[in-house]
Coordinates of C-alpha atoms and ligand atoms in Angstrom, one line a residue:
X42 CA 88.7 181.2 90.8
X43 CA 89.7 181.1 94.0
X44 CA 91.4 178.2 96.1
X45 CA 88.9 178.3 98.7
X46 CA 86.2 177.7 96.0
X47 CA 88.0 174.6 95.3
X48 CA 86.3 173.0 98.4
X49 CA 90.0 172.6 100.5
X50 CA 90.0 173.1 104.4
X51 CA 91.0 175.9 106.4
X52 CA 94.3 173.9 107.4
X53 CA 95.1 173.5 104.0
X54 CA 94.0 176.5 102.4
X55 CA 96.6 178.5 105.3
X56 CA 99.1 176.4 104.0
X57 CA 98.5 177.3 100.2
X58 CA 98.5 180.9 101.5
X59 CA 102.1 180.0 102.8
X60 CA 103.4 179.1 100.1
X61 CA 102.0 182.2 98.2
X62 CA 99.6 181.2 96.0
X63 CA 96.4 183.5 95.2
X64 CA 94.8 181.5 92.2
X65 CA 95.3 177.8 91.3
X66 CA 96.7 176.8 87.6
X67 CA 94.5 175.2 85.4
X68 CA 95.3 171.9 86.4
X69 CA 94.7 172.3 90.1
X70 CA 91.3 174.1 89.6
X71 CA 90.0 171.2 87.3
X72 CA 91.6 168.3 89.7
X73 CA 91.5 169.4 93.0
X74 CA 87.5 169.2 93.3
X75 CA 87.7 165.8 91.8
X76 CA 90.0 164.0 94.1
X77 CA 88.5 165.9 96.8
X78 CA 85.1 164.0 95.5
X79 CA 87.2 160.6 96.1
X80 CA 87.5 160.2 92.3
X81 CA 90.4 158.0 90.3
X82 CA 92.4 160.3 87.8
X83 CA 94.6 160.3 85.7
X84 CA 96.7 163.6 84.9
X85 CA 98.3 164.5 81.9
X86 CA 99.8 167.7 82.5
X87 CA 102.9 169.7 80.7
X88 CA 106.2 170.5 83.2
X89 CA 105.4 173.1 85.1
X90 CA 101.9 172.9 85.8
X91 CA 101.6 172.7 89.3
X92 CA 100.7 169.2 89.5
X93 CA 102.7 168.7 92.7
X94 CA 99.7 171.1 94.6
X95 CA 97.2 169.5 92.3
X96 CA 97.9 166.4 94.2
X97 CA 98.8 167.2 97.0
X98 CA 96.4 169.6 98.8
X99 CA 93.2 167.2 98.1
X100 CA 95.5 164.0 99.9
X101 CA 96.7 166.7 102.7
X102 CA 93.2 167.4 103.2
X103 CA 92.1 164.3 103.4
X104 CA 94.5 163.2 105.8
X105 CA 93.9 165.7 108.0
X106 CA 92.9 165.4 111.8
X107 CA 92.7 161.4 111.0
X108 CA 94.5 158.5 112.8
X109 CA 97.7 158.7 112.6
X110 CA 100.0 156.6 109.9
X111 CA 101.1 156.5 106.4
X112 CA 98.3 157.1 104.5
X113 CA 99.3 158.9 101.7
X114 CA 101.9 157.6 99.4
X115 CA 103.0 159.3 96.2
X116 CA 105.6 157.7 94.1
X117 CA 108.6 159.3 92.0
X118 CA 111.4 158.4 89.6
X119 CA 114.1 160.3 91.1
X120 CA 116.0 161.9 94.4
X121 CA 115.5 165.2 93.3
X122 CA 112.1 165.4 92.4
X123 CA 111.5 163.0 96.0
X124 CA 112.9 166.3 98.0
X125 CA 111.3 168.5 95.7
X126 CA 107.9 167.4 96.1
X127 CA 108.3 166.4 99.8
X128 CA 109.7 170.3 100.7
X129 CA 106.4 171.7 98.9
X130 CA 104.2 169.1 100.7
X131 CA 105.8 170.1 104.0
X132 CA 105.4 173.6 103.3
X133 CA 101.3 172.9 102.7
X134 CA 101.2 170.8 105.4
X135 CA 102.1 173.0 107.8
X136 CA 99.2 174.2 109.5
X137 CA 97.7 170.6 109.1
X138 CA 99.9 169.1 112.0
X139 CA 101.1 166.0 109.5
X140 CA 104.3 164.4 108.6
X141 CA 105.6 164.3 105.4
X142 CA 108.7 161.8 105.1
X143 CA 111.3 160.7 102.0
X144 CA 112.7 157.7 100.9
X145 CA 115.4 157.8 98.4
X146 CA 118.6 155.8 97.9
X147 CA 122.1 157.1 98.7
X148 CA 121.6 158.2 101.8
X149 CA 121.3 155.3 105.2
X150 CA 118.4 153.7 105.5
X151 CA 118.4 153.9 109.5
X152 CA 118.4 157.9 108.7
X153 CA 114.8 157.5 107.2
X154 CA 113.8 154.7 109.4
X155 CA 114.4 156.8 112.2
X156 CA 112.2 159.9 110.8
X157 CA 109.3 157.2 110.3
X158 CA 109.6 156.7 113.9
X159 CA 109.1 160.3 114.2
X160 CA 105.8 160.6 112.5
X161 CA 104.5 159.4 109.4
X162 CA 101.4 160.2 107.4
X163 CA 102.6 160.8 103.8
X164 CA 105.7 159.6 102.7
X165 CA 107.2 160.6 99.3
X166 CA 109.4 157.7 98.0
X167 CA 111.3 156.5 95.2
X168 CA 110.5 152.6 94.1
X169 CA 113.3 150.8 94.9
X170 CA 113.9 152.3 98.0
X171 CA 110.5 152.2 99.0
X172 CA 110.4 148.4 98.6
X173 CA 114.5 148.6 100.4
X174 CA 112.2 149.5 103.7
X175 CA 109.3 147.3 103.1
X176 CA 111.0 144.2 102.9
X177 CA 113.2 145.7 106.1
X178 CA 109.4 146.2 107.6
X179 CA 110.4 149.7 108.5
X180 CA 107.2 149.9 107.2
X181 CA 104.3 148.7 106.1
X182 CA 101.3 150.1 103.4
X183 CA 98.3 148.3 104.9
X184 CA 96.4 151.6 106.2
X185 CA 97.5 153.7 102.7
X186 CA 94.2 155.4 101.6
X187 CA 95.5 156.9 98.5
X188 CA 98.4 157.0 96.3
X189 CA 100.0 159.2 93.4
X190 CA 102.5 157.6 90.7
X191 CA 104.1 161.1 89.7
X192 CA 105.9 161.2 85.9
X193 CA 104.6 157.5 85.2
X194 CA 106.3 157.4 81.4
X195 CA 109.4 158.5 83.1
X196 CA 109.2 155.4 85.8
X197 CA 108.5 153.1 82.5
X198 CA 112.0 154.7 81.0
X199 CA 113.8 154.3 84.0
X200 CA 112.8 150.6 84.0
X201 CA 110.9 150.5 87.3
X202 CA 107.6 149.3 86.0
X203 CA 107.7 145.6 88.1
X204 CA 108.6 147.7 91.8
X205 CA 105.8 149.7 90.9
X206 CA 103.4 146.6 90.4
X207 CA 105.1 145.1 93.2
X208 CA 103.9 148.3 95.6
X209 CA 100.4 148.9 94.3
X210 CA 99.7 144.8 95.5
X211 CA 100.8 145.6 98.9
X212 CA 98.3 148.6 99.5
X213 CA 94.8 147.5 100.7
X214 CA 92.3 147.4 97.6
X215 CA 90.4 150.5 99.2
X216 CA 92.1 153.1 98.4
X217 CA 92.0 156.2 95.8
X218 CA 94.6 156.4 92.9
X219 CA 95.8 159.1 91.4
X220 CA 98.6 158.7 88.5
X221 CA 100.5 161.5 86.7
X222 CA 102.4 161.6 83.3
X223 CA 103.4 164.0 80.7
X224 CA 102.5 160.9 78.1
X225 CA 101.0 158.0 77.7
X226 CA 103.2 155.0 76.6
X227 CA 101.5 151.5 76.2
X228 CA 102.7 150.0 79.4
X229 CA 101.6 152.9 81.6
X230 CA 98.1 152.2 79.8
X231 CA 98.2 148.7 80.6
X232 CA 99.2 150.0 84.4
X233 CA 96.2 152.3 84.6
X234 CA 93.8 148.9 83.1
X235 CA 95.2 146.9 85.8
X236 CA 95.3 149.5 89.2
X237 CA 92.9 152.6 87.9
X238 CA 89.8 151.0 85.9
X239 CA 87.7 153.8 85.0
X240 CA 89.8 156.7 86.2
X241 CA 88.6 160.1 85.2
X242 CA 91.3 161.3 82.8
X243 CA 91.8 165.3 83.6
X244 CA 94.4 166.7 80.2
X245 CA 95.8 169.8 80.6
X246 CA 95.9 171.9 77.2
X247 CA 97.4 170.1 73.8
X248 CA 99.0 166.4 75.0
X249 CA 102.7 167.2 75.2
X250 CA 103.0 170.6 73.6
X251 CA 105.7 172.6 74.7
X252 CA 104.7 175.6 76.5
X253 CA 103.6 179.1 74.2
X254 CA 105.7 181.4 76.2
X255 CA 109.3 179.8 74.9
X256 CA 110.8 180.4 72.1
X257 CA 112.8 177.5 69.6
X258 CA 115.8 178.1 67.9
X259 CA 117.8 175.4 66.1
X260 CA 121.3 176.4 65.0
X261 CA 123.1 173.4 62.9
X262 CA 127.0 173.4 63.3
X263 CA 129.0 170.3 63.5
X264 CA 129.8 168.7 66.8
X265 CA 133.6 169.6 67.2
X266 CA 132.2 173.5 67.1
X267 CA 129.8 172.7 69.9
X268 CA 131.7 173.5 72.4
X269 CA 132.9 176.8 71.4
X270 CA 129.9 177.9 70.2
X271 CA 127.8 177.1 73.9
X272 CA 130.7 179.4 75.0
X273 CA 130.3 182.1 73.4
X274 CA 126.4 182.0 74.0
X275 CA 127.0 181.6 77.6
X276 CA 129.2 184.6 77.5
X277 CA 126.7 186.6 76.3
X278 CA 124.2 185.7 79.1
X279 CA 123.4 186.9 82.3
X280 CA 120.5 185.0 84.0
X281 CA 120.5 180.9 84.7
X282 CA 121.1 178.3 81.8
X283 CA 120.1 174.8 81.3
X284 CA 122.5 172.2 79.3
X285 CA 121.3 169.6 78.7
X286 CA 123.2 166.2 76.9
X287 CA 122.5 162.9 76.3
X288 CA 125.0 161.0 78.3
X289 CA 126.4 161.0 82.1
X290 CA 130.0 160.7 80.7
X291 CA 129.5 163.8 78.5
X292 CA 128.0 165.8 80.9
X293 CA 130.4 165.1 83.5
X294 CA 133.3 166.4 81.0
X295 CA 131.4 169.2 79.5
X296 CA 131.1 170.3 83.1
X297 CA 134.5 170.2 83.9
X298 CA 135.6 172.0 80.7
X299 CA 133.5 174.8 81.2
X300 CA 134.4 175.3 84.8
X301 CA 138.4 174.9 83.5
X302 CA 137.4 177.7 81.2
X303 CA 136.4 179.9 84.1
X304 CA 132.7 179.8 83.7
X305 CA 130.4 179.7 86.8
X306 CA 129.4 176.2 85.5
X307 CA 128.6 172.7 87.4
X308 CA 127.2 169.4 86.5
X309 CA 124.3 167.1 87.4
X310 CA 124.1 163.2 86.5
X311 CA 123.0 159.8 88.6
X312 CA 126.2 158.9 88.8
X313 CA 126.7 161.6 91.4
X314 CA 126.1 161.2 95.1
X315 CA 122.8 162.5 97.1
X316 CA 124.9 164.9 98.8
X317 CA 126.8 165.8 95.5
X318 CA 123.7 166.5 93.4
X319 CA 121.5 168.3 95.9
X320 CA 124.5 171.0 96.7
X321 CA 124.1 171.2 92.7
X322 CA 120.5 172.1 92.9
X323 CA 121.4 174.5 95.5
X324 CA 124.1 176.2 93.6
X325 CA 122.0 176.8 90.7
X326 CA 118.8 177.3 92.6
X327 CA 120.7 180.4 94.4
X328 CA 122.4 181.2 91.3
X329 CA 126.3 180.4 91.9
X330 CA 126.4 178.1 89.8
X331 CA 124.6 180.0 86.7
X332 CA 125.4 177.4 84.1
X333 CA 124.2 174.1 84.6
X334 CA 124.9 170.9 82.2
X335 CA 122.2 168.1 82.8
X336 CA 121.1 165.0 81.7
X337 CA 117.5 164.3 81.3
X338 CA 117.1 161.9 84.2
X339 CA 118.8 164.1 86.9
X340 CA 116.8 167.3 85.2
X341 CA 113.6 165.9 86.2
X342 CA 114.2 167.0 89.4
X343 CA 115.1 170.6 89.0
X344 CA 112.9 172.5 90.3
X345 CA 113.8 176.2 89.3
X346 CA 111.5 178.9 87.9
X347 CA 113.9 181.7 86.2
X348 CA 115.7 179.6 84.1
X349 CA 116.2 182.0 81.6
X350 CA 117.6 179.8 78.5
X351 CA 117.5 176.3 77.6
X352 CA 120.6 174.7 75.8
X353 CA 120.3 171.4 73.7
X354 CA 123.9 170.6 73.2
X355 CA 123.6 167.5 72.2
X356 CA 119.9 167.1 70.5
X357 CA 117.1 165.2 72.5
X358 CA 116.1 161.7 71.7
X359 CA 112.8 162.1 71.0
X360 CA 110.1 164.6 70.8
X361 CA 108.7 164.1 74.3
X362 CA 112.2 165.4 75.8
X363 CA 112.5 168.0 73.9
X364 CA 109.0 169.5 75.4
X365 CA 110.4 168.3 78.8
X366 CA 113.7 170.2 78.4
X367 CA 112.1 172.9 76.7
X368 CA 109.4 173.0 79.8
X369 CA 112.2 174.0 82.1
X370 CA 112.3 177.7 81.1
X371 CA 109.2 179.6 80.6
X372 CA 107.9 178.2 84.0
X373 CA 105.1 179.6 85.7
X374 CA 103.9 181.9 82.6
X375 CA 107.5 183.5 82.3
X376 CA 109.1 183.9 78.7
X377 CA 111.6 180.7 78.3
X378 CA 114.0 180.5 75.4
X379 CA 114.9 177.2 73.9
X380 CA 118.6 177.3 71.6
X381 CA 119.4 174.0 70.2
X382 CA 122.9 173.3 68.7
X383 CA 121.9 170.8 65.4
X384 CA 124.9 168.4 64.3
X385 CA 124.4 166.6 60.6
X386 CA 123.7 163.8 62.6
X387 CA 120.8 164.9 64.3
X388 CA 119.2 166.8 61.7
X389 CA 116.0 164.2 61.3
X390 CA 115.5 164.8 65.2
X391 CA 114.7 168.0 64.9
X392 CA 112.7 167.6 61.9
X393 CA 110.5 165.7 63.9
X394 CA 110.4 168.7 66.6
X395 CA 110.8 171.5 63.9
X396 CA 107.1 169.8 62.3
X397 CA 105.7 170.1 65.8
X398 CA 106.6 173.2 66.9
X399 CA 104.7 174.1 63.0
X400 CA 101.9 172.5 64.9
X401 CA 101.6 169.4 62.5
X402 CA 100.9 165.9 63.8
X403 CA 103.4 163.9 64.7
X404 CA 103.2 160.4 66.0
X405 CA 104.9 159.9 69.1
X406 CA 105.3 156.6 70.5
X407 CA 107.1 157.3 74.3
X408 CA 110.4 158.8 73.6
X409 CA 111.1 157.2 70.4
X410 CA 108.9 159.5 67.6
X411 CA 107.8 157.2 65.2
X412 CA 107.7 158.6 61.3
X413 CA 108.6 162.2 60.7
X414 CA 105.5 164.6 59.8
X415 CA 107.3 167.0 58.8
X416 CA 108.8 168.2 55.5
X417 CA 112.3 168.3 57.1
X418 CA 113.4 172.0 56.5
X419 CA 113.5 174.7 59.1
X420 CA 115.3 177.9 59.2
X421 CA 118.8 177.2 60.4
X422 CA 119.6 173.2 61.0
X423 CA 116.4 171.0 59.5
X424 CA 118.3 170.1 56.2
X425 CA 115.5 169.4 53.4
X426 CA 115.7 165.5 54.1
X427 CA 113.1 163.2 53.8
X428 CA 112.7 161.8 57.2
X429 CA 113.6 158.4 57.5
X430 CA 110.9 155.7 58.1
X431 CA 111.6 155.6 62.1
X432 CA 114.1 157.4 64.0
X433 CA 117.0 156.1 65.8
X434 CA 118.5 156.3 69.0
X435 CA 121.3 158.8 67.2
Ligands
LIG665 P1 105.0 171.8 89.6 O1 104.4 171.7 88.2 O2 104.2 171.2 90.7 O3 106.4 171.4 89.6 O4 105.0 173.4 89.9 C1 105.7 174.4 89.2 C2 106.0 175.6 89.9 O5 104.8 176.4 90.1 C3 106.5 175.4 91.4 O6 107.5 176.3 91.6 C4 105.3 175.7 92.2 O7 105.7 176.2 93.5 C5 104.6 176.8 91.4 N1 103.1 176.8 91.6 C6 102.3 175.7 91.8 N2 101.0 176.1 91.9 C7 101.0 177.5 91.9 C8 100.0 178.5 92.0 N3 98.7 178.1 92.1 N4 100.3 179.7 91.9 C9 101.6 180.1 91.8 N5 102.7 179.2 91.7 C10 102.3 177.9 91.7

C-alpha cells in the first residue's frame, strides 16, 4: 500500500515524501482513511507505531488551504514528546503552508504567546500549560475542528485527567476526536463515554504486547551488585543504551556515578529544566551521550530509533511499562534487546512479565498487574514463587 492510496493531498503527501517515508505502518494505513472520512477513533497502538503520522497527516490535510486559526489541537503528557511530535508535524506540514506551535511549561509563556501571534493552525500542547494560556486568553479554542489526546493512560498516571476535562468543554461541540493510548484504564473509558460516544476503535496487533523483534533477558542479582554489573554490560557495548529506574533521585545519582566512572553517560528526569533535558535528548539522539539513565515519565518522550539495548536497572512497576520500556529498542522493525537486572525483591514483577512474554494471560489493570498468571519461574531471576494475590508498588 501506498500513501497516496490512503486518500491524503498532494500538499501532504510531499511532506510524507520529506520525511522519507515510502509505505505507511499498519496503523497509519488502517486510520488514516478513517479520520480522513471525519470518523471518531480511538487508537490503541504499541510504542513505536507511527501513531504521530497516523494522526497527524489526516488533521494536516484537513486543515489545509482553510481559514486561518487553531484548528487542530492534539494533547500530550510531556515536554519531550510536545517537541517531538510538533518537529514531525512541522516537517509534514511543510508544503501545506500551516503553523504548527507548542506549549509546554518551563520555558516563558510570552515566548509561545508571541509564536501564536505568528501563525497558528495546530498547536501541540501539554495540559497545564495549555489551560496557563487559556485563562491568559493568549488563546482561545472556539474554531478547533479536531483534537488528539496522545498516550491517554499516561495523562491518567500523570494525574491530569480534570485539565483534560477542563479543555475538551472549551472546544465547540462540532468537532472530530481522536484519542490515543497504549491501554485502556477505567477512567480513560469513562473519558472516551463522556467526549467520544461511538468512536471507531482501530487496535493495532495483540493489546500491549511488546514488540517480536526484541529480545528479554532477566538476570537476578541483588541490588548492591547492580551497579557493577550495568557496568560491566555497558563496557561491553558499543551502540546507544536505555536505563531506565524507578525514581528521579535514583536516576539522578546513577547518572552521576556512571559519568564519575568515565562512562559516556547522562541522565533524564522532570526534575530537570526544558533547556537541561532537551540538550539530553540531543546528546543521546547524536550519540555523545551513549548511555542514558531514564525514568519512565521523561522516556516517553525519547524519540530515538537505534537504541540498541534496553536496561531495567531497577524492575518496572507493572506490566504495561515493561512493554513501554521494552518498546524503545526494536523501533521501526529493528532487532531491540531487553536485559533486566532482577533483585529478590522484584522477583513476582517479573513473574508477571516472564508469564507474558510465555504468551499467557495476564490481567492488567493500568500499571498495577492484578494476579500473577504465571507459574513464577523463568530462566535466570523468576524464583519458583507463587505469586502473591496482587502486586505491590515494590
Ligand atoms: P511514532 O510511533 O509516531 O513515534 O513513530 C516511530 C518512528 O517511526 C518515528 O521515528 C517516525 O518518524 C517513524 N515512522 C513513522 N511512520 C513511518 C513510515 N510510514 N515509514 C517509516 N518510518 C516511519
Amino acid at each position: 500500500m501506498s500513501f497516496s492510496s490512503l486518500g491524503l493531498s498532494e500538499p501532504i503527501l510531499r511532506g510524507v515524501a520529506a520525511a522519507g517515508y515510502d509505505q505507511p505502518t499498519d496503523i497509519q494505513s488502517r486510520a488514516i482513511p478513517k479520520i480522513l472520512a471525519e470518523q471518531h477513533l480511538i487508537g490503541l497502538g504499541q510504542t513505536g507505531s507511527g501513531k504521530t503520522a497516523a494522526f497527524g497527516l489526516p488533521m494536516l490535510d484537513r486543515l489545509v488551504g482553510g481559514e486561518p486559526g487553531l484548528r487542530g489541537l492534539i494533547i500530550v503528557p510531556t515536554r519531550e514528546l510536545c517537541v517531538q511530535v510538533a518537529e514531525n508535524l512541522r516537517n509534514y506540514a511543510q508544503f501545506a503552508g500551516l503553523h504548527v506551535c507548542t506549549a509546554f511549561g518551563g520555558i516563558d509563556l510570552s515566548i509561545q504567546e508571541s509564536a501564536f501571534k505568528r501563525g497558528l493552525d495546530v498547536l501541540v500542547a501539554c495540559p497545564g500549560r495549555l489551560i496557563d494560556h487559556l485563562e491568559r486568553r493568549n488563546l482561545t479554542l472556539d474554531k478547533v475542528e479536531m483534537v488528539v489526546l496522545d498516550e491517554a493512560d499516561r495523562m491518567l498516571d500523570m494525574g491530569f485527567m480534570p485539565q483534560i476535562r477542563k479543555i475538551f468543554i472549551r472546544m465547540p461541540r462540532e468537532r472530530q476526536n481522536l484519542l490515543f493510548s497504549a491501554t485502556m484504564p477505567t477512567e480513560v473509558e469513562s473519558l472516551v463515554e463522556d467526549f467520544l460516544p461511538g468512536a471507531e476503535r482501530v487496535q493495532i496487533g495483540e493489546r500491549s504486547q511488546a514488540a517480536k523483534t526484541i529480545s528479554h533477558r532477566f538476570v537476578a542479582m541483588t541490588i548492591a551488585d547492580k551497579k557493577d554489573a550495568l557496568e560491566r554490560v555497558l563496557e561491553r557495548e558499543h551502540g546507544k543504551v536505555l536505563v531506565f529506574v524507578n525514581k528521579k533521585i535514583n536516576c539522578e545519582k546513577l547518572g552521576n556515578a556512571l559519568k564519575r566512572d568515565g562512562l559516556p553517560a547522562d541522565a533524564i528526569h522532570g526534575d530537570k529544566s526544558a533547556e537541561a533535558r532537551h540538550a539530553c535528548l540531543q546528546g543521546f539522539s547524536r550519540g555523545k551521550v551513549r548511555f542514558l539513565v531514564a525514568t519512565d515519565v521523561a522516556a516517553r518522550g525519547i524519540d530515538v530509533d537505534d537504541i540498541d539495548l534496553v536496561v531495567n536497572y531497577d524492575f518496572p512497576l507493572g506490566l504495561e511499562d515493561y512493554i513501554h520500556r521494552s518498546g524503545r529498542t526494536g523501533r521501526a522493525g529493528r532487532k531491540g534487546r531487553a536485559l533486566s537486572l532482577v533483585a529478590p525483591s522484584e522477583k513476582r514483577l517479573h513473574a508477571v512479565v516472564a508469564a507474558h512474554l510465555r504468551g499467557e494471560k495476564v490481567k492488567s489493570v493500568g500499571r498495577y498487574p492484578a494476579g500473577g498468571g504465571g507459574r513464577g519461574g523463568s530462566r535466570n531471576g523468576g524464583g519458583g514463587k507463587k505469586p502473591r494475590r496482587r502486586l505491590q508498588r515494590a
